[in-house]
Amino acid sequence: MELYLDTANVAEVERLARIFPIAGVTTNPSIVAASGESIWEVLPRLQKAIGEEGVLFAQTMSRSAQGMVEEAKRLSNAMPDIVVKIPVTAEGLSAIKLLKKEGIPTLGTAVYSAAQGLLAALAGAKYVAPYVNRVDAQGGDGIRTVQELQTLLELHVPRCKVLAASFKTPRQALDCLLTGCEAITLPLDVAQQMLNTPAVEAAIEKFEQDWNNAFGSINLA
Ligand code: E4P
């Protein structure tokens, strides 16, 4: 499977890339805007932080297919291995088809239904990103949406992967992976929560205390 961080915080990516087995970094316009940096400055810094083999994703802003294709080409010229995120609208589907012909890999984003994700996959997207928490927040069932999309892609478009997005808890992420979906992107706080639980620190402290009581030190020497 592939685990991504959903952020444009370069310092945090540098720190967490040392710890987490990440495949790369996903961004969106809100995330880049929050970084306070120009997208053309922050993308090379993120790429450096994740290394050459790390996969980077960035999104177009235009509403028209032609504008999306032009922006995707600009992104791809600047960052040759980038995967371009295209919102799955009618114009977005057209852009995904055109970019497939150009050999520029895309991720269909802002996916709120399995049908929408399936169309993006059929149009030629390499990844599709259902928004788990946002679907839940609308009264839908985000995990069910992922499950349906995963099954549809396995049956009909196996070259396209579900890269599930929009998580607020580790539980949502695990439930999503249990559907068989092969890739997820986590915001920094959720990634941290997967590791940091107070009980872990308490357990280690108790081991140290017991060892120290018996041997007068907290190392193996
Ligand atoms: C990914 O494609 C999305 O941009 C992102 O994960 C959305 O997450 P949010 O719902 O937490 O903003």
PDB file of C-alpha atoms and ligand atoms in Angstrom:
ATOM      1  CA  MET A   1       0.000   0.000   0.000  1.00  0.00           C
ATOM      2  CA  GLU A   2       0.955   3.668  -0.278  1.00  0.00           C
ATOM      3  CA  LEU A   3       0.813   6.118   2.620  1.00  0.00           C
ATOM      4  CA  TYR A   4       0.924   9.850   1.833  1.00  0.00           C
ATOM      5  CA  LEU A   5       0.997  12.978   3.975  1.00  0.00           C
ATOM      6  CA  ASP A   6      -1.604  15.595   3.028  1.00  0.00           C
ATOM      7  CA  THR A   7       0.323  18.798   3.712  1.00  0.00           C
ATOM      8  CA  ALA A   8       2.608  21.480   2.308  1.00  0.00           C
ATOM      9  CA  ASN A   9       4.429  22.015   5.601  1.00  0.00           C
ATOM     10  CA  VAL A  10       8.012  21.370   4.468  1.00  0.00           C
ATOM     11  CA  ALA A  11       9.506  21.268   7.975  1.00  0.00           C
ATOM     12  CA  GLU A  12       6.976  18.664   9.113  1.00  0.00           C
ATOM     13  CA  VAL A  13       7.457  16.582   5.958  1.00  0.00           C
ATOM     14  CA  GLU A  14      11.225  16.623   6.545  1.00  0.00           C
ATOM     15  CA  ARG A  15      10.701  15.521  10.147  1.00  0.00           C
ATOM     16  CA  LEU A  16       8.066  12.849   9.455  1.00  0.00           C
ATOM     17  CA  ALA A  17       9.724  11.440   6.315  1.00  0.00           C
ATOM     18  CA  ARG A  18      12.461  10.173   8.639  1.00  0.00           C
ATOM     19  CA  ILE A  19       9.890   8.358  10.806  1.00  0.00           C
ATOM     20  CA  PHE A  20       6.929   7.358   8.662  1.00  0.00           C
ATOM     21  CA  PRO A  21       7.144   4.964   5.701  1.00  0.00           C
ATOM     22  CA  ILE A  22       5.617   7.516   3.333  1.00  0.00           C
ATOM     23  CA  ALA A  23       5.280   7.175  -0.425  1.00  0.00           C
ATOM     24  CA  GLY A  24       5.001  10.925  -0.934  1.00  0.00           C
ATOM     25  CA  VAL A  25       2.977  14.066  -0.295  1.00  0.00           C
ATOM     26  CA  THR A  26      -0.412  15.256  -1.537  1.00  0.00           C
ATOM     27  CA  THR A  27      -1.442  18.899  -1.573  1.00  0.00           C
ATOM     28  CA  ASN A  28      -4.541  20.830  -2.537  1.00  0.00           C
ATOM     29  CA  PRO A  29      -5.101  24.575  -3.087  1.00  0.00           C
ATOM     30  CA  SER A  30      -6.183  25.157   0.537  1.00  0.00           C
ATOM     31  CA  ILE A  31      -3.109  23.325   1.833  1.00  0.00           C
ATOM     32  CA  VAL A  32      -0.710  25.295  -0.397  1.00  0.00           C
ATOM     33  CA  ALA A  33      -2.468  28.566   0.513  1.00  0.00           C
ATOM     34  CA  ALA A  34      -2.025  27.747   4.220  1.00  0.00           C
ATOM     35  CA  SER A  35       1.719  27.250   3.700  1.00  0.00           C
ATOM     36  CA  GLY A  36       2.017  30.933   2.792  1.00  0.00           C
ATOM     37  CA  GLU A  37       4.415  30.068  -0.042  1.00  0.00           C
ATOM     38  CA  SER A  38       4.008  30.189  -3.797  1.00  0.00           C
ATOM     39  CA  ILE A  39       3.238  26.778  -5.267  1.00  0.00           C
ATOM     40  CA  TRP A  40       6.284  27.110  -7.530  1.00  0.00           C
ATOM     41  CA  GLU A  41       8.521  27.539  -4.476  1.00  0.00           C
ATOM     42  CA  VAL A  42       6.940  24.989  -2.176  1.00  0.00           C
ATOM     43  CA  LEU A  43       6.712  22.055  -4.619  1.00  0.00           C
ATOM     44  CA  PRO A  44      10.494  21.729  -5.174  1.00  0.00           C
ATOM     45  CA  ARG A  45      11.038  21.977  -1.405  1.00  0.00           C
ATOM     46  CA  LEU A  46       8.482  19.220  -0.778  1.00  0.00           C
ATOM     47  CA  GLN A  47      10.067  17.040  -3.463  1.00  0.00           C
ATOM     48  CA  LYS A  48      13.467  17.470  -1.869  1.00  0.00           C
ATOM     49  CA  ALA A  49      12.006  16.518   1.523  1.00  0.00           C
ATOM     50  CA  ILE A  50      10.519  13.252   0.211  1.00  0.00           C
ATOM     51  CA  GLY A  51      13.443  12.366  -2.047  1.00  0.00           C
ATOM     52  CA  GLU A  52      13.529  11.545  -5.748  1.00  0.00           C
ATOM     53  CA  GLU A  53      11.456   8.415  -5.355  1.00  0.00           C
ATOM     54  CA  GLY A  54       8.727  10.219  -3.381  1.00  0.00           C
ATOM     55  CA  VAL A  55       5.549  11.005  -5.323  1.00  0.00           C
ATOM     56  CA  LEU A  56       4.189  14.553  -5.202  1.00  0.00           C
ATOM     57  CA  PHE A  57       0.639  15.651  -6.050  1.00  0.00           C
ATOM     58  CA  ALA A  58      -0.586  19.193  -6.816  1.00  0.00           C
ATOM     59  CA  GLN A  59      -3.913  20.485  -8.064  1.00  0.00           C
ATOM     60  CA  THR A  60      -4.966  22.733 -10.933  1.00  0.00           C
ATOM     61  CA  MET A  61      -7.093  25.841 -10.291  1.00  0.00           C
ATOM     62  CA  SER A  62      -8.779  26.517 -13.639  1.00  0.00           C
ATOM     63  CA  ARG A  63     -12.461  25.612 -14.112  1.00  0.00           C
ATOM     64  CA  SER A  64     -12.134  24.865 -17.838  1.00  0.00           C
ATOM     65  CA  ALA A  65     -10.686  21.714 -19.372  1.00  0.00           C
ATOM     66  CA  GLN A  66      -8.320  23.741 -21.506  1.00  0.00           C
ATOM     67  CA  GLY A  67      -7.150  25.760 -18.487  1.00  0.00           C
ATOM     68  CA  MET A  68      -6.660  22.586 -16.444  1.00  0.00           C
ATOM     69  CA  VAL A  69      -4.599  21.034 -19.223  1.00  0.00           C
ATOM     70  CA  GLU A  70      -2.426  24.172 -19.510  1.00  0.00           C
ATOM     71  CA  GLU A  71      -1.883  24.291 -15.746  1.00  0.00           C
ATOM     72  CA  ALA A  72      -1.152  20.569 -15.642  1.00  0.00           C
ATOM     73  CA  LYS A  73       1.501  21.043 -18.326  1.00  0.00           C
ATOM     74  CA  ARG A  74       3.052  23.896 -16.345  1.00  0.00           C
ATOM     75  CA  LEU A  75       3.137  21.731 -13.226  1.00  0.00           C
ATOM     76  CA  SER A  76       4.554  18.824 -15.167  1.00  0.00           C
ATOM     77  CA  ASN A  77       7.230  20.980 -16.813  1.00  0.00           C
ATOM     78  CA  ALA A  78       8.306  22.316 -13.427  1.00  0.00           C
ATOM     79  CA  MET A  79       8.126  18.952 -11.639  1.00  0.00           C
ATOM     80  CA  PRO A  80       8.407  16.150 -14.228  1.00  0.00           C
ATOM     81  CA  ASP A  81       7.187  13.299 -11.992  1.00  0.00           C
ATOM     82  CA  ILE A  82       4.261  15.129 -10.433  1.00  0.00           C
ATOM     83  CA  VAL A  83       0.761  13.640 -10.405  1.00  0.00           C
ATOM     84  CA  VAL A  84      -1.718  16.388 -11.266  1.00  0.00           C
ATOM     85  CA  LYS A  85      -4.920  16.540  -9.253  1.00  0.00           C
ATOM     86  CA  ILE A  86      -7.981  17.405 -11.325  1.00  0.00           C
ATOM     87  CA  PRO A  87     -11.400  18.013  -9.718  1.00  0.00           C
ATOM     88  CA  VAL A  88     -13.882  15.523 -11.187  1.00  0.00           C
ATOM     89  CA  THR A  89     -16.316  17.917 -12.827  1.00  0.00           C
ATOM     90  CA  ALA A  90     -17.520  17.656 -16.439  1.00  0.00           C
ATOM     91  CA  GLU A  91     -14.603  19.882 -17.499  1.00  0.00           C
ATOM     92  CA  GLY A  92     -12.285  17.910 -15.223  1.00  0.00           C
ATOM     93  CA  LEU A  93     -13.234  14.625 -16.899  1.00  0.00           C
ATOM     94  CA  SER A  94     -12.456  16.148 -20.271  1.00  0.00           C
ATOM     95  CA  ALA A  95      -9.079  17.368 -18.950  1.00  0.00           C
ATOM     96  CA  ILE A  96      -8.266  13.912 -17.537  1.00  0.00           C
ATOM     97  CA  LYS A  97      -8.910  12.373 -20.969  1.00  0.00           C
ATOM     98  CA  LEU A  98      -6.690  14.949 -22.691  1.00  0.00           C
ATOM     99  CA  LEU A  99      -3.909  14.603 -20.116  1.00  0.00           C
ATOM    100  CA  LYS A 100      -3.973  10.829 -20.461  1.00  0.00           C
ATOM    101  CA  LYS A 101      -3.166  11.297 -24.174  1.00  0.00           C
ATOM    102  CA  GLU A 102      -0.356  13.697 -23.218  1.00  0.00           C
ATOM    103  CA  GLY A 103       1.103  11.118 -20.832  1.00  0.00           C
ATOM    104  CA  ILE A 104       0.622  13.331 -17.753  1.00  0.00           C
ATOM    105  CA  PRO A 105      -0.568  11.246 -14.790  1.00  0.00           C
ATOM    106  CA  THR A 106      -3.658  12.524 -12.993  1.00  0.00           C
ATOM    107  CA  LEU A 107      -5.612  12.004  -9.809  1.00  0.00           C
ATOM    108  CA  GLY A 108      -9.339  12.657  -9.936  1.00  0.00           C
ATOM    109  CA  THR A 109     -10.096  14.679  -6.815  1.00  0.00           C
ATOM    110  CA  ALA A 110     -13.116  16.080  -4.969  1.00  0.00           C
ATOM    111  CA  VAL A 111     -14.784  12.677  -5.344  1.00  0.00           C
ATOM    112  CA  TYR A 112     -17.990  12.365  -3.329  1.00  0.00           C
ATOM    113  CA  SER A 113     -19.509   9.266  -4.938  1.00  0.00           C
ATOM    114  CA  ALA A 114     -18.405   5.937  -6.354  1.00  0.00           C
ATOM    115  CA  ALA A 115     -20.033   6.811  -9.700  1.00  0.00           C
ATOM    116  CA  GLN A 116     -18.006  10.034  -9.954  1.00  0.00           C
ATOM    117  CA  GLY A 117     -14.789   8.185  -9.095  1.00  0.00           C
ATOM    118  CA  LEU A 118     -15.533   5.445 -11.641  1.00  0.00           C
ATOM    119  CA  LEU A 119     -15.956   8.042 -14.400  1.00  0.00           C
ATOM    120  CA  ALA A 120     -12.592   9.613 -13.550  1.00  0.00           C
ATOM    121  CA  ALA A 121     -10.946   6.188 -13.655  1.00  0.00           C
ATOM    122  CA  LEU A 122     -12.535   5.389 -17.028  1.00  0.00           C
ATOM    123  CA  ALA A 123     -11.407   8.784 -18.343  1.00  0.00           C
ATOM    124  CA  GLY A 124      -7.815   7.766 -17.619  1.00  0.00           C
ATOM    125  CA  ALA A 125      -6.960   8.953 -14.097  1.00  0.00           C
ATOM    126  CA  LYS A 126      -4.152   7.025 -12.422  1.00  0.00           C
ATOM    127  CA  TYR A 127      -5.695   7.617  -8.982  1.00  0.00           C
ATOM    128  CA  VAL A 128      -9.098   8.691  -7.691  1.00  0.00           C
ATOM    129  CA  ALA A 129      -9.517  10.348  -4.297  1.00  0.00           C
ATOM    130  CA  PRO A 130     -12.827   9.873  -2.473  1.00  0.00           C
ATOM    131  CA  TYR A 131     -13.246  12.354   0.404  1.00  0.00           C
ATOM    132  CA  VAL A 132     -14.106  10.075   3.331  1.00  0.00           C
ATOM    133  CA  ASN A 133     -14.773  12.567   6.120  1.00  0.00           C
ATOM    134  CA  ARG A 134     -16.454  15.112   3.876  1.00  0.00           C
ATOM    135  CA  VAL A 135     -18.878  12.428   2.644  1.00  0.00           C
ATOM    136  CA  ASP A 136     -19.608  11.505   6.283  1.00  0.00           C
ATOM    137  CA  ALA A 137     -20.099  15.193   7.147  1.00  0.00           C
ATOM    138  CA  GLN A 138     -22.793  15.414   4.470  1.00  0.00           C
ATOM    139  CA  GLY A 139     -24.702  12.549   6.071  1.00  0.00           C
ATOM    140  CA  GLY A 140     -23.295   9.965   3.650  1.00  0.00           C
ATOM    141  CA  ASP A 141     -21.074   6.968   4.346  1.00  0.00           C
ATOM    142  CA  GLY A 142     -17.471   7.700   3.369  1.00  0.00           C
ATOM    143  CA  ILE A 143     -16.145   4.195   3.993  1.00  0.00           C
ATOM    144  CA  ARG A 144     -18.991   2.628   1.997  1.00  0.00           C
ATOM    145  CA  THR A 145     -18.205   5.015  -0.861  1.00  0.00           C
ATOM    146  CA  VAL A 146     -14.563   3.875  -0.793  1.00  0.00           C
ATOM    147  CA  GLN A 147     -15.619   0.227  -0.648  1.00  0.00           C
ATOM    148  CA  GLU A 148     -17.926   0.567  -3.661  1.00  0.00           C
ATOM    149  CA  LEU A 149     -15.317   2.468  -5.641  1.00  0.00           C
ATOM    150  CA  GLN A 150     -12.603  -0.035  -4.754  1.00  0.00           C
ATOM    151  CA  THR A 151     -14.778  -2.926  -5.947  1.00  0.00           C
ATOM    152  CA  LEU A 152     -15.769  -1.104  -9.128  1.00  0.00           C
ATOM    153  CA  LEU A 153     -12.151  -0.353 -10.012  1.00  0.00           C
ATOM    154  CA  GLU A 154     -11.015  -3.915  -9.275  1.00  0.00           C
ATOM    155  CA  LEU A 155     -13.755  -5.206 -11.587  1.00  0.00           C
ATOM    156  CA  HIS A 156     -13.618  -2.662 -14.383  1.00  0.00           C
ATOM    157  CA  VAL A 157     -10.550  -0.355 -14.250  1.00  0.00           C
ATOM    158  CA  PRO A 158      -7.787  -2.212 -12.403  1.00  0.00           C
ATOM    159  CA  ARG A 159      -5.087   0.200 -13.670  1.00  0.00           C
ATOM    160  CA  CYS A 160      -6.577   2.974 -11.494  1.00  0.00           C
ATOM    161  CA  LYS A 161      -6.027   3.119  -7.723  1.00  0.00           C
ATOM    162  CA  VAL A 162      -8.216   4.514  -4.968  1.00  0.00           C
ATOM    163  CA  LEU A 163      -6.189   7.048  -2.969  1.00  0.00           C
ATOM    164  CA  ALA A 164      -8.618   7.821  -0.178  1.00  0.00           C
ATOM    165  CA  ALA A 165      -8.461  11.310   1.344  1.00  0.00           C
ATOM    166  CA  SER A 166     -10.108  13.563   3.920  1.00  0.00           C
ATOM    167  CA  PHE A 167      -9.559  11.814   7.243  1.00  0.00           C
ATOM    168  CA  LYS A 168     -10.149  13.119  10.727  1.00  0.00           C
ATOM    169  CA  THR A 169      -9.284   9.986  12.715  1.00  0.00           C
ATOM    170  CA  PRO A 170      -6.988   6.950  12.460  1.00  0.00           C
ATOM    171  CA  ARG A 171     -10.096   4.762  12.767  1.00  0.00           C
ATOM    172  CA  GLN A 172     -11.480   6.168   9.508  1.00  0.00           C
ATOM    173  CA  ALA A 173      -8.124   5.474   7.833  1.00  0.00           C
ATOM    174  CA  LEU A 174      -8.002   1.864   9.067  1.00  0.00           C
ATOM    175  CA  ASP A 175     -11.619   1.179   8.102  1.00  0.00           C
ATOM    176  CA  CYS A 176     -10.815   2.529   4.695  1.00  0.00           C
ATOM    177  CA  LEU A 177      -7.755   0.314   4.253  1.00  0.00           C
ATOM    178  CA  LEU A 178      -9.805  -2.688   5.392  1.00  0.00           C
ATOM    179  CA  THR A 179     -11.969  -2.217   2.288  1.00  0.00           C
ATOM    180  CA  GLY A 180      -8.875  -3.125   0.244  1.00  0.00           C
ATOM    181  CA  CYS A 181      -8.110   0.406  -0.877  1.00  0.00           C
ATOM    182  CA  GLU A 182      -4.394   0.603  -1.610  1.00  0.00           C
ATOM    183  CA  ALA A 183      -3.503   4.199  -0.826  1.00  0.00           C
ATOM    184  CA  ILE A 184      -4.450   6.844   1.737  1.00  0.00           C
ATOM    185  CA  THR A 185      -3.339  10.394   2.437  1.00  0.00           C
ATOM    186  CA  LEU A 186      -3.375  11.645   6.014  1.00  0.00           C
ATOM    187  CA  PRO A 187      -3.248  15.138   7.472  1.00  0.00           C
ATOM    188  CA  LEU A 188      -0.348  15.570   9.894  1.00  0.00           C
ATOM    189  CA  ASP A 189      -2.454  15.348  13.045  1.00  0.00           C
ATOM    190  CA  VAL A 190      -4.059  12.049  12.026  1.00  0.00           C
ATOM    191  CA  ALA A 191      -0.683  10.577  11.015  1.00  0.00           C
ATOM    192  CA  GLN A 192       0.684  11.546  14.451  1.00  0.00           C
ATOM    193  CA  GLN A 193      -2.344  10.078  16.214  1.00  0.00           C
ATOM    194  CA  MET A 194      -1.598   6.695  14.593  1.00  0.00           C
ATOM    195  CA  LEU A 195       1.574   6.563  16.670  1.00  0.00           C
ATOM    196  CA  ASN A 196       1.079   8.742  19.727  1.00  0.00           C
ATOM    197  CA  THR A 197      -1.154   7.329  22.395  1.00  0.00           C
ATOM    198  CA  PRO A 198      -0.519   8.161  26.055  1.00  0.00           C
ATOM    199  CA  ALA A 199      -0.567   4.450  26.967  1.00  0.00           C
ATOM    200  CA  VAL A 200       2.598   3.810  24.931  1.00  0.00           C
ATOM    201  CA  GLU A 201       4.668   6.305  26.909  1.00  0.00           C
ATOM    202  CA  ALA A 202       3.236   4.950  30.181  1.00  0.00           C
ATOM    203  CA  ALA A 203       4.175   1.377  29.187  1.00  0.00           C
ATOM    204  CA  ILE A 204       7.762   2.369  28.350  1.00  0.00           C
ATOM    205  CA  GLU A 205       8.129   4.332  31.586  1.00  0.00           C
ATOM    206  CA  LYS A 206       7.047   1.263  33.546  1.00  0.00           C
ATOM    207  CA  PHE A 207       9.630  -0.928  31.754  1.00  0.00           C
ATOM    208  CA  GLU A 208      12.338   1.627  32.635  1.00  0.00           C
ATOM    209  CA  GLN A 209      11.207   1.857  36.242  1.00  0.00           C
ATOM    210  CA  ASP A 210      11.240  -1.937  36.690  1.00  0.00           C
ATOM    211  CA  TRP A 211      14.643  -2.252  35.009  1.00  0.00           C
ATOM    212  CA  ASN A 212      16.092   0.576  37.063  1.00  0.00           C
ATOM    213  CA  ASN A 213      14.757  -0.916  40.281  1.00  0.00           C
ATOM    214  CA  ALA A 214      16.399  -4.250  39.465  1.00  0.00           C
ATOM    215  CA  PHE A 215      19.690  -3.159  37.818  1.00  0.00           C
ATOM    216  CA  GLY A 216      20.229   0.496  38.760  1.00  0.00           C
ATOM    217  CA  SER A 217      20.207   1.797  35.200  1.00  0.00           C
ATOM    218  CA  ILE A 218      17.920   2.076  32.205  1.00  0.00           C
ATOM    219  CA  ASN A 219      20.160   0.535  29.557  1.00  0.00           C
ATOM    220  CA  LEU A 220      21.207  -2.972  28.585  1.00  0.00           C
ATOM    221  CA  ALA A 221      24.865  -2.496  29.598  1.00  0.00           C
TER     222      ALA A 221
HETATM  223  C1  E4P B   1      -7.205  15.295  -0.982  1.00  0.00           C
HETATM  224  O1  E4P B   1      -7.280  15.117  -2.185  1.00  0.00           O
HETATM  225  C2  E4P B   1      -7.992  16.343  -0.345  1.00  0.00           C
HETATM  226  O2  E4P B   1      -7.501  17.540  -0.841  1.00  0.00           O
HETATM  227  C3  E4P B   1      -7.937  16.379   1.143  1.00  0.00           C
HETATM  228  O3  E4P B   1      -7.548  15.159   1.689  1.00  0.00           O
HETATM  229  C4  E4P B   1      -9.212  16.895   1.729  1.00  0.00           C
HETATM  230  O4  E4P B   1      -9.128  16.779   3.118  1.00  0.00           O
HETATM  231  P1  E4P B   1     -10.067  17.644   4.094  1.00  0.00           P
HETATM  232  O5  E4P B   1     -11.454  17.195   3.917  1.00  0.00           O
HETATM  233  O6  E4P B   1      -9.535  17.328   5.465  1.00  0.00           O
HETATM  234  O7  E4P B   1      -9.859  19.086   3.728  1.00  0.00           O
END
